CSV table of C-alpha atoms in Angstrom, one decimal:
chain,number,residue,atom,x,y,z
B,1,MET,CA,-92.0,61.5,-16.6
B,2,SER,CA,-89.1,60.5,-18.8
B,3,LYS,CA,-89.4,60.4,-22.6
B,4,PRO,CA,-89.2,57.0,-24.4
B,5,VAL,CA,-86.1,56.3,-26.4
B,6,SER,CA,-86.3,56.8,-30.1
B,7,GLY,CA,-84.1,57.2,-33.2
B,8,SER,CA,-80.3,57.5,-32.8
B,9,GLN,CA,-80.6,57.6,-29.0
B,10,THR,CA,-81.3,53.8,-28.9
B,11,LEU,CA,-77.7,52.7,-29.4
B,12,LEU,CA,-76.4,55.2,-26.8
B,13,ARG,CA,-79.1,54.2,-24.3
B,14,GLY,CA,-78.2,50.5,-24.9
B,15,LEU,CA,-74.6,51.3,-24.0
B,16,ASP,CA,-75.9,53.2,-20.9
B,17,VAL,CA,-77.7,50.1,-19.8
B,18,LEU,CA,-74.5,48.1,-20.0
B,19,ASP,CA,-72.6,50.8,-18.0
B,20,ALA,CA,-75.4,50.8,-15.4
B,21,VAL,CA,-75.3,47.0,-15.0
B,22,ALA,CA,-71.6,47.1,-14.7
B,23,ALA,CA,-71.9,49.7,-12.0
B,24,GLY,CA,-74.2,47.4,-10.0
B,25,ALA,CA,-77.8,48.2,-11.2
B,26,SER,CA,-79.6,44.8,-11.6
B,27,ASP,CA,-83.3,45.5,-11.8
B,28,LEU,CA,-85.6,47.6,-13.8
B,29,PRO,CA,-86.2,50.3,-11.1
B,30,SER,CA,-82.5,50.9,-10.6
B,31,LEU,CA,-81.8,50.8,-14.3
B,32,SER,CA,-84.6,53.2,-15.0
B,33,ALA,CA,-83.3,55.6,-12.4
B,34,ALA,CA,-79.8,55.4,-13.8
B,35,LEU,CA,-80.9,56.0,-17.3
B,36,GLY,CA,-83.7,58.4,-16.7
B,37,THR,CA,-86.1,56.4,-18.9
B,38,THR,CA,-89.4,54.7,-18.3
B,39,ARG,CA,-89.6,51.1,-17.1
B,40,SER,CA,-91.1,50.0,-20.4
B,41,THR,CA,-88.4,51.7,-22.4
B,42,THR,CA,-85.7,50.3,-20.1
B,43,HIS,CA,-87.2,46.8,-20.3
B,44,ARG,CA,-87.2,46.9,-24.1
B,45,LEU,CA,-83.5,48.0,-24.2
B,46,ALA,CA,-82.5,45.3,-21.6
B,47,ALA,CA,-84.5,42.6,-23.3
B,48,ALA,CA,-82.8,43.3,-26.6
B,49,LEU,CA,-79.4,43.1,-24.9
B,50,VAL,CA,-80.4,39.8,-23.3
B,51,GLU,CA,-81.4,38.5,-26.7
B,52,ARG,CA,-78.0,39.4,-28.1
B,53,ARG,CA,-76.2,37.9,-25.1
B,54,PHE,CA,-74.8,41.2,-23.9
B,55,LEU,CA,-76.8,40.8,-20.7
B,56,THR,CA,-78.2,37.8,-18.9
B,57,PHE,CA,-81.3,37.8,-16.7
B,58,VAL,CA,-81.9,35.5,-13.8
B,59,PRO,CA,-85.3,35.7,-11.9
B,60,ARG,CA,-85.0,37.1,-8.4
B,61,GLU,CA,-81.4,38.0,-9.1
B,62,GLY,CA,-81.7,40.4,-12.0
B,63,TYR,CA,-79.5,41.5,-14.8
B,64,ARG,CA,-75.8,40.7,-15.2
B,65,LEU,CA,-73.2,41.3,-17.9
B,66,GLY,CA,-73.5,38.6,-20.5
B,67,PRO,CA,-71.1,36.2,-22.2
B,68,LYS,CA,-71.0,38.2,-25.4
B,69,LEU,CA,-69.1,40.9,-23.6
B,70,MET,CA,-66.6,38.3,-22.4
B,71,GLU,CA,-66.1,37.0,-26.0
B,72,LEU,CA,-65.6,40.5,-27.4
B,73,GLY,CA,-63.2,41.4,-24.5
B,74,PHE,CA,-61.2,38.3,-25.2
B,75,ARG,CA,-61.0,39.1,-28.9
B,76,ALA,CA,-60.0,42.7,-28.2
B,77,GLN,CA,-57.3,41.6,-25.8
B,78,ALA,CA,-56.0,39.0,-28.2
B,79,THR,CA,-56.0,41.5,-31.1
B,80,MET,CA,-54.1,44.1,-29.0
B,81,ALA,CA,-51.6,41.4,-27.9
B,82,VAL,CA,-50.9,40.4,-31.5
B,83,ALA,CA,-50.4,43.9,-32.6
B,84,GLN,CA,-48.1,44.8,-29.7
B,85,VAL,CA,-46.0,41.6,-30.0
B,86,ALA,CA,-45.8,41.8,-33.8
B,87,ARG,CA,-44.8,45.5,-34.1
B,88,PRO,CA,-41.0,45.2,-33.4
B,89,HIS,CA,-40.7,42.2,-35.7
B,90,LEU,CA,-42.6,44.0,-38.5
B,91,GLU,CA,-40.3,47.0,-38.1
B,92,ARG,CA,-37.2,44.8,-38.5
B,93,LEU,CA,-38.7,43.2,-41.6
B,94,SER,CA,-39.5,46.6,-43.0
B,95,GLU,CA,-35.9,47.7,-42.6
B,96,THR,CA,-34.5,44.7,-44.5
B,97,CYS,CA,-37.1,44.7,-47.4
B,98,GLU,CA,-38.0,48.4,-47.7
B,99,ASP,CA,-41.5,47.5,-48.8
B,100,THR,CA,-44.9,48.1,-47.2
B,101,ILE,CA,-45.7,45.8,-44.3
B,102,HIS,CA,-49.3,44.9,-43.2
B,103,LEU,CA,-50.6,43.0,-40.2
B,104,GLY,CA,-54.2,41.8,-40.2
B,105,VAL,CA,-56.8,39.5,-38.8
B,106,LEU,CA,-59.9,37.8,-40.0
B,107,ASP,CA,-62.9,39.9,-39.3
B,108,GLY,CA,-66.0,37.9,-40.1
B,109,GLU,CA,-65.7,37.3,-43.9
B,110,TRP,CA,-63.1,40.0,-44.5
B,111,ALA,CA,-59.4,40.7,-43.9
B,112,LEU,CA,-59.0,43.6,-41.4
B,113,TYR,CA,-55.7,45.6,-41.4
B,114,LEU,CA,-54.5,46.1,-37.8
B,115,ASP,CA,-51.1,47.8,-38.6
B,116,LYS,CA,-49.2,49.2,-41.5
B,117,ILE,CA,-45.6,50.2,-41.9
B,118,PRO,CA,-45.1,52.2,-45.1
B,119,GLY,CA,-42.4,51.2,-47.5
B,120,ARG,CA,-39.3,53.3,-48.3
B,121,ARG,CA,-39.7,53.1,-52.1
B,122,ARG,CA,-41.1,55.8,-54.3
B,123,VAL,CA,-44.5,54.2,-54.3
B,124,GLU,CA,-47.5,54.4,-52.0
B,125,ILE,CA,-49.7,51.4,-51.3
B,126,SER,CA,-53.2,52.7,-50.9
B,127,SER,CA,-54.2,50.9,-47.7
B,128,ARG,CA,-55.0,52.0,-44.2
B,129,VAL,CA,-55.3,50.6,-40.7
B,130,GLY,CA,-58.9,49.7,-40.0
B,131,GLU,CA,-59.7,49.0,-43.7
B,132,ARG,CA,-61.3,45.7,-44.6
B,133,GLN,CA,-60.5,43.9,-47.9
B,134,PRO,CA,-61.8,40.7,-49.6
B,135,VAL,CA,-60.1,37.6,-48.3
B,136,TRP,CA,-59.9,35.9,-51.7
B,137,SER,CA,-57.9,38.6,-53.4
B,138,THR,CA,-55.3,39.7,-50.8
B,139,GLY,CA,-52.2,37.8,-49.9
B,140,LEU,CA,-52.9,38.6,-46.2
B,141,GLY,CA,-56.5,37.4,-46.5
B,142,LYS,CA,-55.4,34.1,-48.1
B,143,ALA,CA,-52.8,33.5,-45.4
B,144,LEU,CA,-55.5,33.9,-42.7
B,145,ILE,CA,-57.6,31.0,-44.1
B,146,LEU,CA,-54.9,28.5,-45.1
B,147,ASP,CA,-56.1,26.0,-42.4
B,148,LEU,CA,-59.8,26.2,-43.2
B,149,GLY,CA,-60.1,23.8,-46.1
B,150,GLU,CA,-61.8,24.0,-49.5
B,151,ALA,CA,-65.4,24.2,-48.4
B,152,ARG,CA,-64.7,27.4,-46.4
B,153,TRP,CA,-62.3,28.7,-49.1
B,154,ARG,CA,-65.2,28.6,-51.6
B,155,ASP,CA,-67.3,30.7,-49.1
B,156,PHE,CA,-64.7,33.4,-48.9
B,157,TYR,CA,-64.2,33.4,-52.7
B,158,ARG,CA,-67.8,34.5,-53.1
B,159,VAL,CA,-67.4,37.5,-50.8
B,160,GLY,CA,-66.2,40.8,-52.0
B,161,GLU,CA,-65.1,42.2,-55.3
B,162,ALA,CA,-61.5,43.5,-55.7
B,163,ARG,CA,-60.3,46.4,-57.9
B,164,GLY,CA,-57.6,44.3,-59.7
B,165,ALA,CA,-58.9,40.8,-60.5
B,166,HIS,CA,-55.8,40.2,-62.6
B,167,PRO,CA,-55.4,37.5,-63.8
B,168,PRO,CA,-59.1,36.9,-64.5
B,169,ARG,CA,-61.0,35.7,-61.5
B,170,ASP,CA,-61.5,31.9,-61.9
B,171,LEU,CA,-62.5,29.6,-59.0
B,172,GLU,CA,-60.6,26.5,-60.1
B,173,THR,CA,-57.4,28.3,-60.7
B,174,TRP,CA,-57.7,30.1,-57.4
B,175,LEU,CA,-58.4,26.8,-55.5
B,176,THR,CA,-55.3,25.2,-57.1
B,177,ARG,CA,-53.2,28.1,-55.9
B,178,MET,CA,-54.7,27.9,-52.4
B,179,ARG,CA,-53.8,24.2,-52.2
B,180,ASP,CA,-50.2,25.1,-53.0
B,181,TYR,CA,-50.2,28.0,-50.5
B,182,ALA,CA,-51.6,25.8,-47.7
B,183,GLU,CA,-48.9,23.2,-48.4
B,184,ARG,CA,-46.1,25.9,-48.4
B,185,GLY,CA,-47.4,28.0,-45.6
B,186,ILE,CA,-47.3,31.2,-47.7
B,187,ALA,CA,-49.7,33.1,-49.9
B,188,PHE,CA,-49.3,35.5,-52.8
B,189,ASP,CA,-51.3,38.3,-54.3
B,190,HIS,CA,-50.6,38.5,-58.1
B,191,GLU,CA,-52.3,41.8,-58.7
B,192,GLU,CA,-55.7,40.2,-57.8
B,193,ASN,CA,-56.7,42.9,-55.4
B,194,GLU,CA,-55.2,46.0,-57.0
B,195,PRO,CA,-53.5,46.6,-60.4
B,196,GLU,CA,-49.7,46.6,-60.2
B,197,VAL,CA,-49.6,45.7,-56.5
B,198,ARG,CA,-48.2,42.3,-55.5
B,199,CYS,CA,-47.6,40.8,-52.1
B,200,VAL,CA,-46.2,37.9,-50.1
B,201,ALA,CA,-48.0,36.9,-46.9
B,202,ALA,CA,-47.7,34.3,-44.1
B,203,PRO,CA,-50.0,33.2,-41.2
B,204,ILE,CA,-49.3,34.0,-37.5
B,205,ARG,CA,-50.3,31.3,-34.9
B,206,ASP,CA,-51.0,31.4,-31.2
B,207,ALA,CA,-50.1,28.9,-28.5
B,208,SER,CA,-52.9,26.6,-29.7
B,209,GLY,CA,-51.5,26.5,-33.2
B,210,ALA,CA,-54.5,28.3,-34.7
B,211,ILE,CA,-54.0,31.1,-37.2
B,212,VAL,CA,-54.8,34.3,-35.4
B,213,ALA,CA,-53.3,36.9,-37.7
B,214,GLY,CA,-51.3,37.3,-40.9
B,215,LEU,CA,-48.5,39.6,-42.2
B,216,SER,CA,-47.7,40.6,-45.7
B,217,VAL,CA,-45.0,42.4,-47.7
B,218,SER,CA,-46.5,44.5,-50.5
B,219,SER,CA,-45.0,46.5,-53.3
B,220,THR,CA,-45.6,47.4,-57.0
B,221,ALA,CA,-44.9,45.0,-59.8
B,222,GLN,CA,-41.8,47.1,-60.6
B,223,TYR,CA,-40.2,46.0,-57.4
B,224,MET,CA,-42.0,42.6,-56.9
B,225,ASP,CA,-41.4,40.4,-59.9
B,226,ALA,CA,-41.9,36.6,-59.6
B,227,GLY,CA,-38.3,36.0,-58.6
B,228,ARG,CA,-38.3,38.5,-55.8
B,229,MET,CA,-41.6,37.1,-54.5
B,230,GLU,CA,-40.1,33.7,-54.2
B,231,HIS,CA,-37.0,35.2,-52.6
B,232,LEU,CA,-39.1,36.9,-50.0
B,233,THR,CA,-41.0,33.8,-48.9
B,234,GLY,CA,-38.3,32.6,-46.6
B,235,GLU,CA,-38.0,36.0,-44.8
B,236,VAL,CA,-41.7,36.5,-44.5
B,237,ARG,CA,-42.3,33.0,-43.2
B,238,ALA,CA,-39.4,33.4,-40.7
B,239,THR,CA,-40.9,36.6,-39.4
B,240,ALA,CA,-44.3,35.0,-39.0
B,241,ARG,CA,-42.8,32.1,-37.1
B,242,THR,CA,-40.9,34.4,-34.8
B,243,ILE,CA,-44.1,36.4,-33.9
B,244,SER,CA,-46.0,33.1,-33.5
B,245,ARG,CA,-43.4,31.8,-31.0
B,246,ALA,CA,-43.6,35.1,-29.1
B,247,LEU,CA,-47.4,34.4,-28.9
B,248,GLY,CA,-46.7,30.9,-27.4
B,249,TRP,CA,-46.6,28.7,-30.5
B,250,SER,CA,-44.2,25.8,-30.1
B,251,GLY,CA,-43.9,25.1,-33.8
């Protein structure tokens, strides 16, 4: 008799259930045989996956892969497409500005970095691919939410503390800046996320016109005074538009 699933095995067994259903197993006996677990254990695993929409269950037909997997697959495909399409344009931007370039997407309530091209200056921006940062404090994060409106902006403002918070964190000041950013199609980080680090960011859109990613140019205050930030806005916006058109945006 097989042993019931417990502890850290549960997640792996759940993934095994998905693999088994993808391979054609559709009922409890075939799933139990594929996993080597009891029917009761298999049923608990499958029921949890049905509840979370990773599987569906139809009487007399059995288990099938669920809509959640399609959603995740679409998001993964879209994310990969953005990164692949954007990379050569980010490299060209990096060559002209010599600063650190980031590409990111909205991941729930956070900004997630998908790509990074280090700058050529004698400074290192302490960020990494796969890192999540607060939306309200990063230029890239702000660029990702420019279309969402003030009610949603307030929600993002409440999530996550940043290391910099300079100038002092103040909601009304921040909202005023966001209104200006939304009108201009650009966003700044005035050392709000990290001391001495500033950036200029812009949104990237897909064929539907929706913001699907953002890019930013980051450097230390030494190389990124107010005048240079304004100077970079045109180049950053132009790169974002070029990537957006490559993704099907008509402008």
